Coordinates of C-alpha atoms and ligand atoms in Angstrom, one line a residue:
M1 CA -20.0 -76.6 55.1
D2 CA -23.4 -77.1 56.7
L3 CA -25.4 -74.9 54.4
E4 CA -28.5 -74.9 56.6
L5 CA -26.5 -73.8 59.6
L6 CA -25.0 -71.0 57.5
E7 CA -28.4 -69.7 56.4
R8 CA -29.6 -69.8 60.0
E9 CA -26.6 -67.9 61.3
L10 CA -26.8 -65.3 58.6
A11 CA -30.5 -64.7 59.3
E12 CA -29.8 -64.4 63.0
A13 CA -27.1 -61.9 62.3
G14 CA -29.6 -59.9 60.2
E15 CA -27.6 -60.2 57.0
P16 CA -29.2 -59.7 53.6
G17 CA -30.3 -62.8 51.6
Y18 CA -27.4 -62.7 49.1
R19 CA -24.7 -63.4 51.8
A20 CA -25.2 -67.2 51.8
G21 CA -24.5 -67.2 48.0
Q22 CA -21.4 -65.1 48.5
V23 CA -20.0 -67.4 51.2
W24 CA -20.8 -70.5 49.1
E25 CA -19.1 -69.0 46.0
W26 CA -15.9 -68.6 48.0
A27 CA -16.2 -72.1 49.6
A28 CA -16.7 -73.7 46.1
K29 CA -13.5 -71.9 44.9
G30 CA -11.6 -73.8 47.5
V31 CA -10.7 -71.1 50.0
R32 CA -9.3 -72.3 53.3
G33 CA -10.8 -69.8 55.7
Y34 CA -13.3 -67.0 56.1
G35 CA -10.4 -64.5 56.0
E36 CA -10.1 -65.0 52.3
M37 CA -13.8 -64.0 51.7
T38 CA -12.9 -60.4 51.0
N39 CA -16.3 -59.1 49.9
L40 CA -17.7 -59.9 53.4
P41 CA -17.6 -57.4 56.2
A42 CA -14.7 -58.2 58.6
E43 CA -17.0 -58.5 61.5
L44 CA -19.2 -61.0 59.8
R45 CA -16.2 -63.1 58.8
E46 CA -15.2 -63.4 62.4
R47 CA -18.7 -64.2 63.5
L48 CA -19.0 -67.0 60.9
A49 CA -15.5 -68.3 61.6
E50 CA -16.7 -68.9 65.2
R51 CA -20.1 -70.4 64.4
V52 CA -20.1 -72.1 61.0
P53 CA -17.1 -74.5 60.5
L54 CA -15.9 -74.4 56.9
S55 CA -16.4 -78.2 56.8
A56 CA -18.9 -80.3 58.6
L57 CA -16.4 -83.2 58.4
S58 CA -13.2 -83.6 60.3
V59 CA -10.3 -85.2 58.5
A60 CA -9.0 -88.2 60.5
T61 CA -6.3 -89.5 58.2
E62 CA -5.1 -88.9 54.7
S63 CA -2.9 -91.1 52.5
K64 CA -1.2 -90.7 49.2
A65 CA -0.6 -93.6 46.7
D66 CA 2.4 -94.0 44.4
D67 CA 0.1 -93.1 41.4
G68 CA -0.9 -89.7 43.0
T69 CA -4.3 -91.0 44.2
R70 CA -5.2 -89.5 47.6
K71 CA -7.7 -91.0 50.1
A72 CA -9.2 -89.1 53.0
L73 CA -10.9 -90.7 56.0
F74 CA -13.4 -88.2 57.5
H75 CA -15.6 -88.3 60.6
T76 CA -19.0 -86.7 60.7
Y77 CA -20.2 -84.7 63.8
D78 CA -21.6 -87.9 65.2
E79 CA -18.4 -89.9 64.6
R80 CA -19.4 -91.8 61.5
P81 CA -16.5 -92.7 59.3
I82 CA -16.5 -92.0 55.6
E83 CA -13.9 -92.1 52.9
A84 CA -13.4 -90.2 49.6
V85 CA -10.7 -90.4 47.0
L86 CA -9.1 -88.1 44.5
M87 CA -7.7 -89.7 41.3
R88 CA -5.2 -88.0 39.1
F89 CA -5.0 -89.2 35.5
R90 CA -2.2 -88.6 33.0
D91 CA -4.4 -86.7 30.6
G92 CA -5.0 -84.1 33.3
R93 CA -8.4 -85.3 34.5
R94 CA -9.0 -84.9 38.2
S95 CA -11.7 -87.2 39.4
I96 CA -13.2 -87.4 42.9
C97 CA -14.9 -90.5 44.2
V98 CA -17.4 -89.7 47.0
S99 CA -19.5 -91.6 49.5
A100 CA -23.2 -91.3 49.8
Q101 CA -23.5 -93.2 53.1
S102 CA -21.3 -94.2 56.0
G103 CA -20.9 -97.9 55.4
C104 CA -23.5 -99.7 53.3
P105 CA -26.7 -101.6 54.2
L106 CA -26.2 -104.0 51.2
T107 CA -24.0 -107.0 51.4
C108 CA -22.4 -107.7 48.1
A109 CA -20.2 -110.7 48.8
F110 CA -17.0 -109.3 47.3
C111 CA -17.1 -105.7 48.6
A112 CA -15.3 -104.5 51.7
T113 CA -17.7 -101.7 52.4
G114 CA -20.5 -104.2 52.9
Q115 CA -18.5 -105.8 55.7
M116 CA -18.5 -102.7 57.9
K117 CA -21.4 -101.6 60.0
F118 CA -23.9 -99.4 58.2
G119 CA -24.0 -96.0 59.7
R120 CA -26.5 -93.7 58.0
N121 CA -27.2 -91.6 55.0
L122 CA -25.0 -88.6 54.5
T123 CA -26.5 -85.1 54.1
A124 CA -26.0 -83.1 50.9
S125 CA -23.6 -80.8 52.8
E126 CA -21.5 -83.8 54.0
I127 CA -21.3 -85.1 50.4
L128 CA -20.2 -81.6 49.2
D129 CA -17.6 -81.4 52.0
Q130 CA -15.8 -84.4 50.6
A131 CA -15.6 -82.7 47.3
L132 CA -14.6 -79.4 48.8
H133 CA -11.8 -81.1 50.7
F134 CA -10.1 -82.0 47.4
R135 CA -11.1 -78.8 45.7
R136 CA -9.0 -77.0 48.4
I137 CA -6.0 -79.1 47.2
E138 CA -6.5 -78.5 43.4
A139 CA -9.0 -78.0 40.6
V140 CA -11.3 -81.0 40.0
D141 CA -13.5 -81.8 37.0
H142 CA -15.1 -85.2 37.4
C143 CA -17.1 -86.8 40.2
V144 CA -18.2 -90.4 40.6
F145 CA -20.6 -91.6 43.4
M146 CA -18.6 -94.8 43.7
G147 CA -17.4 -94.5 47.3
M148 CA -19.1 -96.0 50.3
G149 CA -22.8 -96.8 50.2
E150 CA -25.6 -97.0 47.7
P151 CA -26.3 -93.5 46.3
M152 CA -29.7 -94.4 45.1
M153 CA -30.9 -95.1 48.6
N154 CA -30.0 -91.5 49.5
L155 CA -30.9 -90.0 46.2
D156 CA -32.4 -86.7 47.4
A157 CA -29.2 -85.7 49.2
V158 CA -27.1 -86.9 46.3
L159 CA -29.1 -84.9 43.8
R160 CA -29.0 -81.8 46.0
A161 CA -25.2 -82.1 46.1
C162 CA -25.1 -82.6 42.3
E163 CA -27.0 -79.4 41.8
L164 CA -24.1 -77.5 43.5
L165 CA -21.1 -79.5 42.0
P166 CA -20.9 -77.2 38.9
D167 CA -19.9 -74.4 41.3
L168 CA -16.8 -76.5 42.1
G169 CA -16.0 -77.0 38.4
I170 CA -17.8 -80.4 38.0
T171 CA -20.6 -80.3 35.4
H172 CA -23.5 -82.7 35.5
R173 CA -22.2 -84.4 32.3
R174 CA -19.0 -85.2 34.2
T175 CA -20.9 -86.6 37.2
T176 CA -21.7 -90.3 37.5
I177 CA -24.0 -92.1 39.9
S178 CA -23.3 -95.8 40.3
T179 CA -25.9 -98.2 41.6
V180 CA -26.4 -101.8 42.5
G181 CA -29.6 -101.6 40.5
W182 CA -31.9 -99.9 43.0
V183 CA -34.8 -99.5 40.5
P184 CA -36.8 -96.7 42.2
G185 CA -33.6 -94.6 42.3
I186 CA -32.9 -95.3 38.6
E187 CA -36.4 -94.2 37.7
A188 CA -36.1 -91.0 39.8
L189 CA -32.8 -90.2 38.1
T190 CA -34.4 -90.7 34.8
A191 CA -37.3 -88.4 35.8
Q192 CA -35.2 -85.4 36.9
Q193 CA -33.5 -83.0 34.6
M194 CA -29.7 -82.9 35.3
P195 CA -27.8 -84.8 32.6
I196 CA -26.0 -87.1 35.1
R197 CA -24.4 -90.3 33.9
L198 CA -25.9 -93.6 35.2
A199 CA -23.6 -96.5 36.0
F200 CA -24.9 -100.0 36.9
S201 CA -22.9 -102.6 38.9
L202 CA -24.0 -105.7 37.0
H203 CA -21.3 -108.2 37.9
A204 CA -23.1 -111.4 36.8
P205 CA -25.0 -112.1 33.6
D206 CA -27.7 -114.4 35.0
E207 CA -30.1 -114.0 37.9
A208 CA -28.9 -117.0 40.0
L209 CA -25.2 -116.1 40.0
R210 CA -26.1 -112.4 40.6
S211 CA -28.2 -113.2 43.6
E212 CA -25.4 -115.2 45.0
L213 CA -22.9 -112.3 44.7
M214 CA -25.4 -109.5 45.3
P215 CA -28.4 -110.3 47.5
V216 CA -30.1 -107.1 46.4
N217 CA -30.8 -109.0 43.1
D218 CA -33.7 -110.9 44.9
R219 CA -35.4 -107.6 45.5
Y220 CA -34.6 -106.0 42.1
P221 CA -33.9 -108.8 39.6
L222 CA -31.4 -108.1 36.8
A223 CA -34.1 -108.2 34.1
E224 CA -36.1 -105.4 35.8
V225 CA -33.0 -103.3 36.3
L226 CA -31.9 -103.7 32.7
E227 CA -35.4 -102.5 31.6
A228 CA -35.1 -99.5 33.9
C229 CA -31.7 -98.8 32.3
R230 CA -33.0 -99.1 28.8
E231 CA -35.9 -96.7 29.7
H232 CA -33.2 -94.3 31.1
H233 CA -31.4 -94.4 27.7
R234 CA -34.7 -93.9 25.8
R235 CA -35.6 -90.8 27.7
R236 CA -32.2 -89.3 28.4
R237 CA -30.3 -90.4 25.2
R238 CA -27.1 -91.2 27.2
K239 CA -25.4 -94.5 27.4
V240 CA -25.5 -96.4 30.6
F241 CA -22.2 -97.7 31.9
I242 CA -22.0 -101.3 33.1
E243 CA -19.5 -102.1 35.8
Y244 CA -18.4 -105.7 35.9
V245 CA -15.9 -106.8 38.5
M246 CA -13.7 -109.7 37.3
L247 CA -13.7 -112.6 39.8
A248 CA -11.5 -115.6 39.0
G249 CA -13.5 -118.7 38.3
V250 CA -16.8 -117.0 39.3
N251 CA -18.0 -114.7 36.5
D252 CA -15.0 -114.5 34.2
R253 CA -15.5 -117.5 31.9
H254 CA -16.1 -117.3 28.2
E255 CA -19.7 -118.4 28.5
H256 CA -20.3 -115.5 30.9
A257 CA -19.0 -113.0 28.3
I258 CA -21.3 -114.5 25.7
Q259 CA -24.3 -114.3 28.1
L260 CA -23.4 -110.7 29.0
A261 CA -23.2 -109.7 25.3
A262 CA -26.6 -111.4 24.7
I263 CA -28.4 -109.3 27.4
L264 CA -26.8 -106.0 26.5
D265 CA -27.6 -103.7 23.6
P266 CA -24.4 -102.1 22.3
K267 CA -26.4 -98.9 21.5
V268 CA -27.5 -98.6 25.1
F269 CA -24.6 -99.9 27.2
K270 CA -20.9 -99.5 27.5
V271 CA -19.1 -102.1 29.7
N272 CA -16.3 -101.3 32.0
L273 CA -14.4 -104.4 33.3
I274 CA -13.0 -103.8 36.8
P275 CA -10.0 -105.8 38.0
Y276 CA -10.8 -107.1 41.4
N277 CA -9.1 -105.4 44.3
P278 CA -8.2 -107.5 47.3
A279 CA -10.0 -106.6 50.6
P280 CA -8.0 -104.3 52.8
T281 CA -5.8 -106.0 55.3
N282 CA -8.0 -105.1 58.3
L283 CA -10.8 -107.2 56.9
V284 CA -11.3 -111.0 56.8
P285 CA -10.8 -111.9 53.1
A286 CA -14.1 -113.1 51.5
G287 CA -12.3 -115.7 49.5
F288 CA -12.4 -114.1 46.1
E289 CA -9.5 -113.7 43.8
G290 CA -9.1 -111.4 40.9
S291 CA -9.1 -112.7 37.3
T292 CA -5.7 -112.9 35.6
P293 CA -4.9 -110.1 33.1
K294 CA -5.1 -112.8 30.5
A295 CA -8.6 -113.8 31.5
I296 CA -9.7 -110.1 31.6
E297 CA -8.3 -109.6 28.1
A298 CA -10.0 -112.7 26.8
F299 CA -13.3 -111.5 28.3
R300 CA -12.9 -108.1 26.8
A301 CA -12.1 -109.5 23.4
A302 CA -15.2 -111.8 23.5
L303 CA -17.4 -108.8 24.2
A304 CA -15.7 -106.6 21.6
E305 CA -16.1 -109.3 18.9
R306 CA -19.8 -109.2 19.5
G307 CA -19.9 -105.5 18.9
Q308 CA -20.2 -104.6 22.6
P309 CA -18.3 -101.4 23.5
V310 CA -16.0 -102.4 26.4
T311 CA -13.0 -101.0 28.3
V312 CA -10.9 -102.2 31.2
R313 CA -10.8 -99.9 34.2
L314 CA -7.4 -98.5 35.2
T315 CA -6.8 -99.4 38.8
R316 CA -5.9 -96.5 41.0
G317 CA -4.7 -96.2 44.6
R318 CA -4.6 -99.9 45.5
D319 CA -1.5 -99.6 47.7
I320 CA -3.5 -97.3 50.1
D321 CA -6.7 -99.4 50.0
A322 CA -8.4 -96.6 48.0
A323 CA -9.4 -98.7 44.9
C324 CA -13.0 -99.8 44.1
G325 CA -14.5 -101.9 46.9
Q326 CA -11.7 -101.2 49.3
L327 CA -13.3 -98.4 51.2
A328 CA -14.0 -99.7 54.7
A329 CA -13.1 -97.6 57.7
A330 CA -11.9 -99.8 60.6
N331 CA -14.3 -98.1 63.1
Ligands
LIG1 N1 -23.2 -99.0 45.7 C1 -22.9 -98.5 44.5 C2 -21.8 -97.5 44.5 C3 -20.4 -98.1 44.9 S1 -19.5 -98.1 43.4 C4 -22.6 -99.6 43.5 O1 -22.4 -100.7 43.9 O2 -22.6 -99.3 42.3 C5 -18.2 -99.2 43.8 C6 -17.9 -100.2 42.7 O3 -16.8 -101.1 43.0 C7 -19.1 -101.1 42.5 O4 -19.3 -101.4 41.1 C8 -18.7 -102.3 43.3 O5 -19.4 -103.5 42.9 C9 -17.2 -102.4 42.9 N2 -16.5 -103.2 43.8 C10 -16.8 -103.6 45.1 N3 -15.8 -104.3 45.6 C11 -14.8 -104.4 44.7 C12 -13.5 -105.0 44.7 N4 -13.1 -105.6 45.8 N5 -12.8 -104.8 43.6 C13 -13.2 -104.1 42.5 N6 -14.4 -103.5 42.5 C14 -15.2 -103.7 43.6

């Protein structure tokens, strides 16, 4: 819901200031129409139904994976494609993965999103509308900014959306912002007050290999990013999660694990190894292959032996191209 449009329309209708809050409260509860907003005058409900769409996004397609994961492709008012995902876990957790941008201006070699055209930053309302879409399906309790785009390049809108996520049932502590290592964004996240989790897509333990895989490393080198992460931990007392995508023969060797353990402090960082997901069929494959389960296990064990907390990420939604790095709308 375009919250600015809502406020303008309410003001124009001469409504009292508290109305916007009432409408938002209903929206955040997952209502499907103004008809359900029973504490609003009937006339106002009709007026809003005509002038303020419940969602600023239109749903283009929706798919459901065998594991219960759902992916939605939306279009913004100016026809920008964005995708978001709802993940269902056996322990009852319901986690949504949302996009901060349509496309992505960065060009990480292994990521499908980087191959599509960059559109633009999303507004806070457009970010919230992805979450509300799934909230209308069921209760949700976790949110990760791991969809399309780089959230730290659109941090103001991301943080404005985060401020309202608790109304949907998602606390700040259960919200994670993932970054390629955009240092000014990490610093801004450290400086604000919400206890949001920081995740850093590290992917290579030395500067040269990292620059090859992630050109952004030339602008913000690994050493600088790690220092910004340590400062985040010092000030916020929350562990920083490290994402590390396992690419066969590229970054998955024993020496890489040793190097990685050497640059990370187990008290500051927790590593999450991500099995590589193949690029969706509509994209030219970039030539990467995922590490074997055996290689991933060996890498995990090497880190664990050195006292580094480490887990392997459960892959969700791969059969509908909804897994990490697979979000890339065709148009
Ligand atoms: N731009 C932010 C937010 C996106 S998060 C960031 O990069 O952190 C998406 C995560 O999936 C990132 O860690 C990204 O590097 C990873 N990823 C990209 N392509 C992938 C692929 N094909 N398989 C598995 N993970 C991938």
